[in-house]
mmCIF file of C-alpha atoms and ligand atoms in Angstrom:
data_model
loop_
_atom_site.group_PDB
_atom_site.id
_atom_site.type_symbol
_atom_site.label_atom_id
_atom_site.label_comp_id
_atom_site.label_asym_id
_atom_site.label_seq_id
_atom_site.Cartn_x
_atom_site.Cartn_y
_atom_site.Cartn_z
ATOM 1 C CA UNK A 12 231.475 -85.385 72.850
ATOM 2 C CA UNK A 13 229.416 -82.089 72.088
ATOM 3 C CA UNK A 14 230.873 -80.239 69.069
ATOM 4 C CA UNK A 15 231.902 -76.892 70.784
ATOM 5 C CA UNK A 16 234.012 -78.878 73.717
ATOM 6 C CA UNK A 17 235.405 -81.392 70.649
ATOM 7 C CA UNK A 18 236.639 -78.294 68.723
ATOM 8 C CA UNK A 19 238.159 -76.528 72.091
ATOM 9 C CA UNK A 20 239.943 -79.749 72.694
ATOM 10 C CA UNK A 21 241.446 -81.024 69.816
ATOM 11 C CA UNK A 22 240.738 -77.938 67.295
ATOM 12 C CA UNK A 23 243.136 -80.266 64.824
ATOM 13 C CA UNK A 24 240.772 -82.587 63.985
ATOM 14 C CA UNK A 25 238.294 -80.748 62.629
ATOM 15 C CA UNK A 26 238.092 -78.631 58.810
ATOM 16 C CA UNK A 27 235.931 -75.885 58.358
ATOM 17 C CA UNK A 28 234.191 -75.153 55.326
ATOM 18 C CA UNK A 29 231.816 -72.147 54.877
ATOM 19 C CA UNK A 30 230.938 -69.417 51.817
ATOM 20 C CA UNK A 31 229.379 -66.757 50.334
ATOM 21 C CA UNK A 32 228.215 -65.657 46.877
ATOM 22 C CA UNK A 33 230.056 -62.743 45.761
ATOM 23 C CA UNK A 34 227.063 -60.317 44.905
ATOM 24 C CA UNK A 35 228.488 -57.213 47.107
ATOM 25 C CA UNK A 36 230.466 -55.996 49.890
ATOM 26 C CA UNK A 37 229.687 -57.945 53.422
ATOM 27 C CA UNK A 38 227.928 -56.069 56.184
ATOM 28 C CA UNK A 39 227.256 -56.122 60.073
ATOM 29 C CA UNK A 40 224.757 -58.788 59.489
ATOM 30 C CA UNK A 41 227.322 -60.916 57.876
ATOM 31 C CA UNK A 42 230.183 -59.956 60.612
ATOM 32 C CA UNK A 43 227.946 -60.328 63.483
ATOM 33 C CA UNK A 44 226.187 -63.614 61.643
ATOM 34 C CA UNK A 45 229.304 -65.829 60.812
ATOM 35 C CA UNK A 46 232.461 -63.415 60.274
ATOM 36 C CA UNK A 47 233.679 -63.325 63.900
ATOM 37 C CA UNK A 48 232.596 -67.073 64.527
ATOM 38 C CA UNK A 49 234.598 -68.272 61.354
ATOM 39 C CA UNK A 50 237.429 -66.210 62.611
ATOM 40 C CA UNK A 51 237.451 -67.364 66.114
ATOM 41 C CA UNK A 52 237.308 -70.735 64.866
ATOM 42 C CA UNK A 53 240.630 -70.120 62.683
ATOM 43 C CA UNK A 54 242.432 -69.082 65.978
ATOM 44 C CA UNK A 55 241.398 -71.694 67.747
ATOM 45 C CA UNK A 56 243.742 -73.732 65.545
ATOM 46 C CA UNK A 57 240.358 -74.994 62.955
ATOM 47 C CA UNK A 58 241.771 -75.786 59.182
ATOM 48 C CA UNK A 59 239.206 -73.039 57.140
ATOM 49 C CA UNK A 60 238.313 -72.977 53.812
ATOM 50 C CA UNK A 61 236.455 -70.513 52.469
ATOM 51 C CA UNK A 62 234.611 -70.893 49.001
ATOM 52 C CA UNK A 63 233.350 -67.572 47.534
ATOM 53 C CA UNK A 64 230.359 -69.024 45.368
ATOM 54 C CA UNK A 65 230.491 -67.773 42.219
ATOM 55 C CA UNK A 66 228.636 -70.242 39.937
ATOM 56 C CA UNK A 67 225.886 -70.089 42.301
ATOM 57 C CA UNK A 68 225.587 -66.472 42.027
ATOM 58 C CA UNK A 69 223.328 -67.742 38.749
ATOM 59 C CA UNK A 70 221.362 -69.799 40.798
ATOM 60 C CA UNK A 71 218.552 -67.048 40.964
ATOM 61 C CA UNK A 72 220.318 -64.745 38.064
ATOM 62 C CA UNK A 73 220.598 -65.205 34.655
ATOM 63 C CA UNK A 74 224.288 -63.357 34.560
ATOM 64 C CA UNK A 75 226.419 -62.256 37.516
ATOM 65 C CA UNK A 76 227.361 -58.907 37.690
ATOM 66 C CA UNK A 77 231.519 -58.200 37.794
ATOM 67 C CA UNK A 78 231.975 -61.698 39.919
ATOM 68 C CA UNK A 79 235.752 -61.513 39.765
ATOM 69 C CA UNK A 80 235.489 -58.094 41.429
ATOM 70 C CA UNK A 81 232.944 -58.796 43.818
ATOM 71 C CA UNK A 82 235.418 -62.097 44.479
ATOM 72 C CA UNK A 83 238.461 -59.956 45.458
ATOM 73 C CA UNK A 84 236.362 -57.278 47.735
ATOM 74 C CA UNK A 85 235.016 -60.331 49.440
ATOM 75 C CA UNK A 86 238.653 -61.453 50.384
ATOM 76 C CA UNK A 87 239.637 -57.568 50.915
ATOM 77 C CA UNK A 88 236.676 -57.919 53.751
ATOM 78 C CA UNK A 89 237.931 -61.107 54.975
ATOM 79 C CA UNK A 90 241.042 -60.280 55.691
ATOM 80 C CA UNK A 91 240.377 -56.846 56.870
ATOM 81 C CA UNK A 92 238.086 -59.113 59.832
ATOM 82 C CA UNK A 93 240.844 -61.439 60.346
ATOM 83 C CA UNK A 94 240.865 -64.291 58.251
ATOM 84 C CA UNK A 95 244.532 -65.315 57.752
ATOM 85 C CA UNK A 96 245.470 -66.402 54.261
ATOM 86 C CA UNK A 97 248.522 -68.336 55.608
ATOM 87 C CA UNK A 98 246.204 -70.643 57.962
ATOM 88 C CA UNK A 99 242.922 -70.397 55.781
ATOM 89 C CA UNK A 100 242.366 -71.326 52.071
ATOM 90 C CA UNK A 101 240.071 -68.544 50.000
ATOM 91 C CA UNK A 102 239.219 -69.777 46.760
ATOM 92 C CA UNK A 103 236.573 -69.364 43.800
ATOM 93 C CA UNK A 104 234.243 -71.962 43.277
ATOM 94 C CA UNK A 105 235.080 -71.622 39.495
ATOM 95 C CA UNK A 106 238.329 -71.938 39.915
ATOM 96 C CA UNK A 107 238.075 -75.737 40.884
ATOM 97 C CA UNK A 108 237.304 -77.645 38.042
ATOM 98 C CA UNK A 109 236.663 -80.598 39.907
ATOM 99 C CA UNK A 110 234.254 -79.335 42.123
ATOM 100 C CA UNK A 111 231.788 -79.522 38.824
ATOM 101 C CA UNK A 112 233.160 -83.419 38.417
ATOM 102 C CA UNK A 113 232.069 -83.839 41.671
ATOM 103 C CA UNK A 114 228.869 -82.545 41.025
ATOM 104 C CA UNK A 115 227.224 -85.820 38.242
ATOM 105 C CA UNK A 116 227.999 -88.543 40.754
ATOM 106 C CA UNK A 117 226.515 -86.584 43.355
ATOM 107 C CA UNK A 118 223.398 -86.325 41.249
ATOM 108 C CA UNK A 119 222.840 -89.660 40.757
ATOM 109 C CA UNK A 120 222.225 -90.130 44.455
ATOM 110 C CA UNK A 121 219.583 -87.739 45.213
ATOM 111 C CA UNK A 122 215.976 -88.093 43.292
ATOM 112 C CA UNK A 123 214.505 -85.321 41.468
ATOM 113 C CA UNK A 124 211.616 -85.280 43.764
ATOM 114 C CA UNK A 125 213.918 -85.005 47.283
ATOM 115 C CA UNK A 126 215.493 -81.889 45.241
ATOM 116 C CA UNK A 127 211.632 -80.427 44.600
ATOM 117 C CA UNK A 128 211.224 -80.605 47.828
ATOM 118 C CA UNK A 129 214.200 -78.564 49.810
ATOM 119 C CA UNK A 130 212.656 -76.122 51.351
ATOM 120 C CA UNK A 131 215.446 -73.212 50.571
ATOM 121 C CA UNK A 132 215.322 -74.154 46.884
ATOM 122 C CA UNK A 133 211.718 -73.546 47.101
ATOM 123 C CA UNK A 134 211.764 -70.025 48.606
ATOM 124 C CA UNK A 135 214.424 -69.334 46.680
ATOM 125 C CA UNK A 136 212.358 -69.730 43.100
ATOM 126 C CA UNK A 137 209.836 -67.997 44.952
ATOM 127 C CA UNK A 138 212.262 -65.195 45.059
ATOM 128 C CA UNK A 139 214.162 -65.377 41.932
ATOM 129 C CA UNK A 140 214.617 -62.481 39.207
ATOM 130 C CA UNK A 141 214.309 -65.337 36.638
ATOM 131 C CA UNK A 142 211.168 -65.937 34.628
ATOM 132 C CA UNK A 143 212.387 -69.914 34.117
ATOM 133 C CA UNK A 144 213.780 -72.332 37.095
ATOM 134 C CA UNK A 145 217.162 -73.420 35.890
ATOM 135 C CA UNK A 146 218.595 -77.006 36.176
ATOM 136 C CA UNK A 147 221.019 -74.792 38.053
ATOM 137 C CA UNK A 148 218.665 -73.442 40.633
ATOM 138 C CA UNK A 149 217.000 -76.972 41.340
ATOM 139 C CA UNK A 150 220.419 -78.690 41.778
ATOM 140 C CA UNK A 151 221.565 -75.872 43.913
ATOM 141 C CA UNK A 152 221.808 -78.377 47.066
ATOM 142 C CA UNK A 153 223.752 -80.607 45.451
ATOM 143 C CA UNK A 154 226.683 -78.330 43.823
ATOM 144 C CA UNK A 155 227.193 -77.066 47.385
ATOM 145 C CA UNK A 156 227.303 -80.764 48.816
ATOM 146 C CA UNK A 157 230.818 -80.793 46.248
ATOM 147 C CA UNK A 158 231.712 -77.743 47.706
ATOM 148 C CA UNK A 159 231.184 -79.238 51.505
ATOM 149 C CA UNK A 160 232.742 -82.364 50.466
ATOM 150 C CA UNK A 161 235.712 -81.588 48.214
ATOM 151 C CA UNK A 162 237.938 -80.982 51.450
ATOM 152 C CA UNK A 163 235.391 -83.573 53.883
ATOM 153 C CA UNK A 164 234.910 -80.902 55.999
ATOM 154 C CA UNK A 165 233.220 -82.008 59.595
ATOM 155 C CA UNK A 166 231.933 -78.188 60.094
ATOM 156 C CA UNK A 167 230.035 -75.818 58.291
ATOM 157 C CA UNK A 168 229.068 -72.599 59.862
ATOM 158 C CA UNK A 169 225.899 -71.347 58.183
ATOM 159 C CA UNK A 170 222.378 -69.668 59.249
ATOM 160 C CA UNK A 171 219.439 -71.406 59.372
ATOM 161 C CA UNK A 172 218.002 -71.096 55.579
ATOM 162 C CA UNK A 173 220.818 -73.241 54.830
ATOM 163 C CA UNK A 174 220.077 -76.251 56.803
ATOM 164 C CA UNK A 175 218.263 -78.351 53.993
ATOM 165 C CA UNK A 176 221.372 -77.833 51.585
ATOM 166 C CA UNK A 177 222.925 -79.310 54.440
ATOM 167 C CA UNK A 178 221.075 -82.286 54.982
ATOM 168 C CA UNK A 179 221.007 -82.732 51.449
ATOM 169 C CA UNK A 180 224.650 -82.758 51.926
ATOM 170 C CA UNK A 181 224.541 -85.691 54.739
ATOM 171 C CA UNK A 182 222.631 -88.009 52.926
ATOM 172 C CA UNK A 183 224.791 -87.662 49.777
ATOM 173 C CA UNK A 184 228.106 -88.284 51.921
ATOM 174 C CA UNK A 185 225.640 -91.329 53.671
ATOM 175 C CA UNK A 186 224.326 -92.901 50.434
ATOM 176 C CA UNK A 187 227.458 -92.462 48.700
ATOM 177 C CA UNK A 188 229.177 -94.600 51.549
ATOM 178 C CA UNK A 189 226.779 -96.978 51.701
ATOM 179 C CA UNK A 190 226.879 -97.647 47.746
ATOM 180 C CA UNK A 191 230.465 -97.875 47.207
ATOM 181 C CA UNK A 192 231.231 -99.827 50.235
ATOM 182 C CA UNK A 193 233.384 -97.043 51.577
ATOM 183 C CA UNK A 194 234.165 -94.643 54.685
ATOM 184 C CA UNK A 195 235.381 -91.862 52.032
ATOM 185 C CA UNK A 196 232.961 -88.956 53.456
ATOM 186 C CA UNK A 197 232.141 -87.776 57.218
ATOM 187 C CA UNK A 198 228.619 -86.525 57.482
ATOM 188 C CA UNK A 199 229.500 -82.770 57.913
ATOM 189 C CA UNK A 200 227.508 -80.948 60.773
ATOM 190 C CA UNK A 201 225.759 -77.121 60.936
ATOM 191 C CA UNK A 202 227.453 -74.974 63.340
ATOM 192 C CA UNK A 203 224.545 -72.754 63.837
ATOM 193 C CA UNK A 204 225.185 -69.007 64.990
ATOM 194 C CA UNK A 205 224.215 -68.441 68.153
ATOM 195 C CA UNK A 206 223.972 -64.621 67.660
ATOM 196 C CA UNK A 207 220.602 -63.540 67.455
ATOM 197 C CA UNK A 208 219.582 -62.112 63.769
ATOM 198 C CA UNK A 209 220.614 -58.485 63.432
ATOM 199 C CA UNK A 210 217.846 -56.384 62.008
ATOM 200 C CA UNK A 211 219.104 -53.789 59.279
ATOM 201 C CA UNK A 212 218.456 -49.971 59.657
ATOM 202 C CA UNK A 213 214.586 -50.079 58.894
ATOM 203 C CA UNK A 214 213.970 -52.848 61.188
ATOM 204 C CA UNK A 215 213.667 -55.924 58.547
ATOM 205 C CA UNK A 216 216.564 -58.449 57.523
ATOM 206 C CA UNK A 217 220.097 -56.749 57.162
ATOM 207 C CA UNK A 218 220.220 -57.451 53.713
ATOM 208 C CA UNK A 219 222.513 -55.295 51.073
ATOM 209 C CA UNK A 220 219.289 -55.165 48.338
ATOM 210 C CA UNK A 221 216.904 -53.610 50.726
ATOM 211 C CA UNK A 222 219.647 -50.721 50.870
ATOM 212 C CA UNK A 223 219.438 -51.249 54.993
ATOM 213 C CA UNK A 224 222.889 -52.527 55.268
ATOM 214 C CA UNK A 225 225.847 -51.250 56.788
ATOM 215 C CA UNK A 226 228.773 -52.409 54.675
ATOM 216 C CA UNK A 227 231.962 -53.019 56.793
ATOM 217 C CA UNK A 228 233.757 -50.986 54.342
ATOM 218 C CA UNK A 229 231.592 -47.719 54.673
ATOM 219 C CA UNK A 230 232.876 -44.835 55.876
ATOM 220 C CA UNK A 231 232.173 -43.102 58.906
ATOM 221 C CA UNK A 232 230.070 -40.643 57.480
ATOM 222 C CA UNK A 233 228.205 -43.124 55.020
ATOM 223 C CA UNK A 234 227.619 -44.935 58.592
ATOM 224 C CA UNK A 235 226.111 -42.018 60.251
ATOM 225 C CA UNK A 236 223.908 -40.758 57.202
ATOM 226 C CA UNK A 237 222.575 -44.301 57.542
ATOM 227 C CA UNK A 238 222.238 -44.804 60.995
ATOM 228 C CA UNK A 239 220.210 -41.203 61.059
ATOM 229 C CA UNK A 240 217.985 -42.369 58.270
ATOM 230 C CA UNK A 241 217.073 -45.385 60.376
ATOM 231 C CA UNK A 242 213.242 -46.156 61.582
ATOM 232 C CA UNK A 243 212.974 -45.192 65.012
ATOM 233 C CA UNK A 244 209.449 -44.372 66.917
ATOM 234 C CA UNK A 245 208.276 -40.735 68.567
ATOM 235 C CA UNK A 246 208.938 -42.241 72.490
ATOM 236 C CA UNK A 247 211.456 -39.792 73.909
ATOM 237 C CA UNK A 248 212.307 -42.822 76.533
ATOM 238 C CA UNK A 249 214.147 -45.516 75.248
ATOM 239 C CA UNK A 250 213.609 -48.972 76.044
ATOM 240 C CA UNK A 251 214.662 -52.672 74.956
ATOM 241 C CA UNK A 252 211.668 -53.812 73.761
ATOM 242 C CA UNK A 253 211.997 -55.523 70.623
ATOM 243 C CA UNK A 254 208.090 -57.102 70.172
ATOM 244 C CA UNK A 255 206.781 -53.312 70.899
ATOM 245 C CA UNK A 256 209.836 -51.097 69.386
ATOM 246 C CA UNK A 257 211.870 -52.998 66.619
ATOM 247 C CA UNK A 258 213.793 -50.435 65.554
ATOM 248 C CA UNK A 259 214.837 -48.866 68.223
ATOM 249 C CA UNK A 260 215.809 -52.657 69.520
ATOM 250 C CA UNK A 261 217.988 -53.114 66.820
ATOM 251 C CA UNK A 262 219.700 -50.278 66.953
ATOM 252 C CA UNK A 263 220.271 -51.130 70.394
ATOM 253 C CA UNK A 264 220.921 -54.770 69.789
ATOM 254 C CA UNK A 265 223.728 -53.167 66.921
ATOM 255 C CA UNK A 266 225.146 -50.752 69.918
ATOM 256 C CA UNK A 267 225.532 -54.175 72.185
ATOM 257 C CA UNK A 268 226.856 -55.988 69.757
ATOM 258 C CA UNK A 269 229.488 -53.505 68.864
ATOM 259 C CA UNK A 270 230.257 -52.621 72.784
ATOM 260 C CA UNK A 271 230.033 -56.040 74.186
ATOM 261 C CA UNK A 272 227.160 -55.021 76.322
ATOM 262 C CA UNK A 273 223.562 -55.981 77.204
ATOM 263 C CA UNK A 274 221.262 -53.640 75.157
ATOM 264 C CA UNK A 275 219.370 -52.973 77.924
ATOM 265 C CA UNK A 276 222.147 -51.280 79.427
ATOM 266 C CA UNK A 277 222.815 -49.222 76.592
ATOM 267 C CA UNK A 278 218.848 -47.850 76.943
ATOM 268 C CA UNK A 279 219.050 -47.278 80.435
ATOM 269 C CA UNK A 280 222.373 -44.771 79.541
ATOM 270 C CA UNK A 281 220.237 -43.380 76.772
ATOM 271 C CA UNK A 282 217.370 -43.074 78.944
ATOM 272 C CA UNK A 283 214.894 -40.042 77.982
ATOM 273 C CA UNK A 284 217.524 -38.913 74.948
ATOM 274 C CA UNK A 285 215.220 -39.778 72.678
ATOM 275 C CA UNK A 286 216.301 -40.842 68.703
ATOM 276 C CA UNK A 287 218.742 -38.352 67.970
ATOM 277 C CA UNK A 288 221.004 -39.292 71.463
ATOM 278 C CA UNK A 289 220.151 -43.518 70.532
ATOM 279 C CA UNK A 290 221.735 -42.628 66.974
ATOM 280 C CA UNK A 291 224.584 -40.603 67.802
ATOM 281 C CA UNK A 292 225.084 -43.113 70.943
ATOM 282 C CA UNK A 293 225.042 -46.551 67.834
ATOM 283 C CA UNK A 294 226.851 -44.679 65.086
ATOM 284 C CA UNK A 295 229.894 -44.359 67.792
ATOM 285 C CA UNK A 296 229.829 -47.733 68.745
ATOM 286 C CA UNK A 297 229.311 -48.785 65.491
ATOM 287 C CA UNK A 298 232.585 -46.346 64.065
ATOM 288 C CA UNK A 299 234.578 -47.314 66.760
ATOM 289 C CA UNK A 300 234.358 -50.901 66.592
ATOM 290 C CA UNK A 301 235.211 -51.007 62.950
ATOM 291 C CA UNK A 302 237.808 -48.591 63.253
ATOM 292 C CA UNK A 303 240.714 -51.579 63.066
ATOM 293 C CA UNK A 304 239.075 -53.467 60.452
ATOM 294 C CA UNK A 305 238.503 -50.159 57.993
ATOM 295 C CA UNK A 306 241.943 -49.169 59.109
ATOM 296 C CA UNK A 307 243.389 -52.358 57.466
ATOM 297 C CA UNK A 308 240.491 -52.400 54.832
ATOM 298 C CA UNK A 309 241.583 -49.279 54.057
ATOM 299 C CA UNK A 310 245.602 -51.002 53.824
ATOM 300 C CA UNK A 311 244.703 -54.068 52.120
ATOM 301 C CA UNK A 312 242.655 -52.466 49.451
ATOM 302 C CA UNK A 313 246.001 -50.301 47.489
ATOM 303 C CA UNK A 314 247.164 -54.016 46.751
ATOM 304 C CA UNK A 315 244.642 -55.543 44.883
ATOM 305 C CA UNK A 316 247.714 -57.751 43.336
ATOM 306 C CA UNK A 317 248.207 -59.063 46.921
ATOM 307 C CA UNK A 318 244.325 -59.991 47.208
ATOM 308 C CA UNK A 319 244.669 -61.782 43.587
ATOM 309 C CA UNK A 320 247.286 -63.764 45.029
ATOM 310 C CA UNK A 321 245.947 -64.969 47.702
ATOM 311 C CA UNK A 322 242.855 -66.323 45.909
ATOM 312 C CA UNK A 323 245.540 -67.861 43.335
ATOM 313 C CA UNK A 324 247.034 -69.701 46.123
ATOM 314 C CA UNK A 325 243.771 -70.768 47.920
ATOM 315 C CA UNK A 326 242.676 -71.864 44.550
ATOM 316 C CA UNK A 327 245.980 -73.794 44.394
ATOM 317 C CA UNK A 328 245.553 -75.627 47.462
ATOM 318 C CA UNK A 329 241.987 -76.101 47.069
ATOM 319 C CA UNK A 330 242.672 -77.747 43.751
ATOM 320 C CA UNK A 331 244.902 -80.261 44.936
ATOM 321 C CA UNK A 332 242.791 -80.889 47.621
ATOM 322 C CA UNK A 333 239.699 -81.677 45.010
ATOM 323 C CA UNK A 334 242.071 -83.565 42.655
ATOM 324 C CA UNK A 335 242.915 -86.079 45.206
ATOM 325 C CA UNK A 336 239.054 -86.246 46.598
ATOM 326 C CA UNK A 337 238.059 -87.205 42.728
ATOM 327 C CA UNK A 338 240.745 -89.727 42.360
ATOM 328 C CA UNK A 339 239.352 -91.318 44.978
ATOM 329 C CA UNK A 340 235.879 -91.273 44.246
ATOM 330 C CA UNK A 341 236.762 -92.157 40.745
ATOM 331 C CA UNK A 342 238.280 -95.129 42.192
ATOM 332 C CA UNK A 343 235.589 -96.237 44.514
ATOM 333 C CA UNK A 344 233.060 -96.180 41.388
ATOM 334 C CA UNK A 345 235.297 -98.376 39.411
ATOM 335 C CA UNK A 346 237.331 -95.875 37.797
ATOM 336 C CA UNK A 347 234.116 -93.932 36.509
HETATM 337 N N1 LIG B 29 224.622 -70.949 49.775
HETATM 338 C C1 LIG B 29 225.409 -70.074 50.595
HETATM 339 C C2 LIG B 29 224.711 -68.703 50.622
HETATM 340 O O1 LIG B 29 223.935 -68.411 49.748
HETATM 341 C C3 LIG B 29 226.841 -69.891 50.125
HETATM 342 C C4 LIG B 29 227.598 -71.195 50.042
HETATM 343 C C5 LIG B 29 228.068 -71.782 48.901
HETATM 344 C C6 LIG B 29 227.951 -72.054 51.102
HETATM 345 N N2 LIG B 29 228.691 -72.934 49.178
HETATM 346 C C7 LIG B 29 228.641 -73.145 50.503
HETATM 347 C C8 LIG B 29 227.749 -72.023 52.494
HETATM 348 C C9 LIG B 29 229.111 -74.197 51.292
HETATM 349 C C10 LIG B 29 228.228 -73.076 53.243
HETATM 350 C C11 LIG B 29 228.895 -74.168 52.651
HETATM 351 O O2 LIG B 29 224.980 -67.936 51.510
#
């Protein structure tokens, strides 16, 4: 049966498991990218656990800026979107010990030159503020197959640079099988996002470094300044034309999003209103839209006791969960 129908039908018998590294606050990208789908998942009745990465933070670092802060504003953004602590576990990777135990058996089944090879490993050295690759770095695949596997999640939303980590992830829950004589792990599938990738204010990636993103938790006005400071063209007429005019097509595309609409109508409201009307017409949308979620960002965010608690309880859960996925890898390698 295809995945989507399987989940709509018996939403039960499937676990989620999905993360980010907790580096800053999450923005549109992230909410139009994977936020909603996680969250529409979880209310379709989907088990979801969500690990907030923060050992791999030093994948491509050499120290990780305030990660227990960053930790908690990532689950202050969560739940402001919807994520439900009572139905969804929210937990640090570091606070799993066993997630790291998991990690030397899981070594010895890939070969150092299948790691050399991932593709996202690759680009990401190629990208890295370190002068050395760390062991950490080049096993990066493998500590987020433990992460994928702790709980045997079936799912894993993610975007496309993280397909290799999840084949990686496959054959580890395939060789590991096939070695011990055992039916321990499912192969775990990508749930790709179907949304189309949403281009930050100066037309490239949405992506909080290149100071392009809007954060979820902005304010309205930090939303405007932005939205007026983004890279538009002199054509007084606007059109969706996103090969010819990519910033004025994302700004649409953002508009759409936000409204539910087809950017194309949007343009053809717009029409000859040139920039200024396009930005006042995206930084409503935009405003509006969040309004809920900053509302109960905004709520959220005078208890940060309340968001400590619920990672202590996620990290709970998540460690009994891993506890019991050791022991039993433990005993299918002989009590190693
Ligand atoms: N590597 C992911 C990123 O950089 C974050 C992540 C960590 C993750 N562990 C995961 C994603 C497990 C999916 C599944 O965004």
């Amino acid at each position: 049966m295809h995945t989507v129908e399987s989940v709509r039908r018996s939403p039960h018998a499937h676990r989620v498991l999905t993360g980010d590294r907790p580096t800053g606050p999450l923005h549109l990208g992230h909410y139009f990218g994977t936020l909603q789908n996680r969250i529409r998942l979880q209310d379709a009745g989907v088990e979801l656990f969500l690990v907030i990465a923060d050992y791999q933070v030093l994948t491509d670092r050499d120290v990780a800026d305030r990660p227990a802060e960053h930790a908690e504003n990532l689950v202050l953004d969560y739940l402001a979107a919807g994520v439900d602590p009572q139905r969804a576990t929210v937990f640090t990777h570091s606070s799993v010990p066993a997630l790291n135990q998991l990690l030397l058996p899981f070594l010895s089944l890939v070969s150092v030159a299948e790691l050399g090879r991932n593709p996202t490993v690759k680009d990401e050295i190629a990208h890295s503020r370190q002068s050395a690759v760390s062991g950490l770095m080049f096993t990066y695949p493998v500590h987020q197959a433990a992460d994928i596997l702790f709980c045997k999640a079936d799912l894993v939303p993610v975007g496309q640079d993280q397909l290799p980590h999840l084949e990686t992830t496959r054959t580890i829950a395939r060789r590991f099988n096939d070695r011990y004589r055992t039916g321990l792990f499912p192969e775990p599938e990508a749930l790709l996002s179907t949304a189309p990738l949403l281009p930050g204010t100066d037309g490239g990636k949405m992506s909080k470094s290149r100071g392009n993103a809007i954060a979820l938790g902005a304010t309205e006005d930090e939303t405007a300044r932005l939205i007026r400071g983004a890279t538009t063209d002199a054509d007084r007429h606007i059109g969706y034309d996103p090969r010819n005019r990519p910033g004025v097509a994302g700004l649409l595309q953002l508009a759409a999003l936000c409204q539910d609409r087809d950017p194309h109508d949007v343009a053809a409201e717009i029409g000859s209103g040139g920039a200024a009307r396009l930005k006042a017409t995206v930084t409503e949308a935009v405003n509006e839209h969040l309004r809920p979620l900053r509302r109960r960002r905004a709520e959220l965010a005078t208890d940060r006791g309340h968001l400590r608690a619920v990672l202590a309880a996620g990290s709970e859960r998540a460690n009994a969960v891993a506890k019991a996925t050791l022991d039993e890898v433990r005993a299918a390698m002989g009590s190693l």
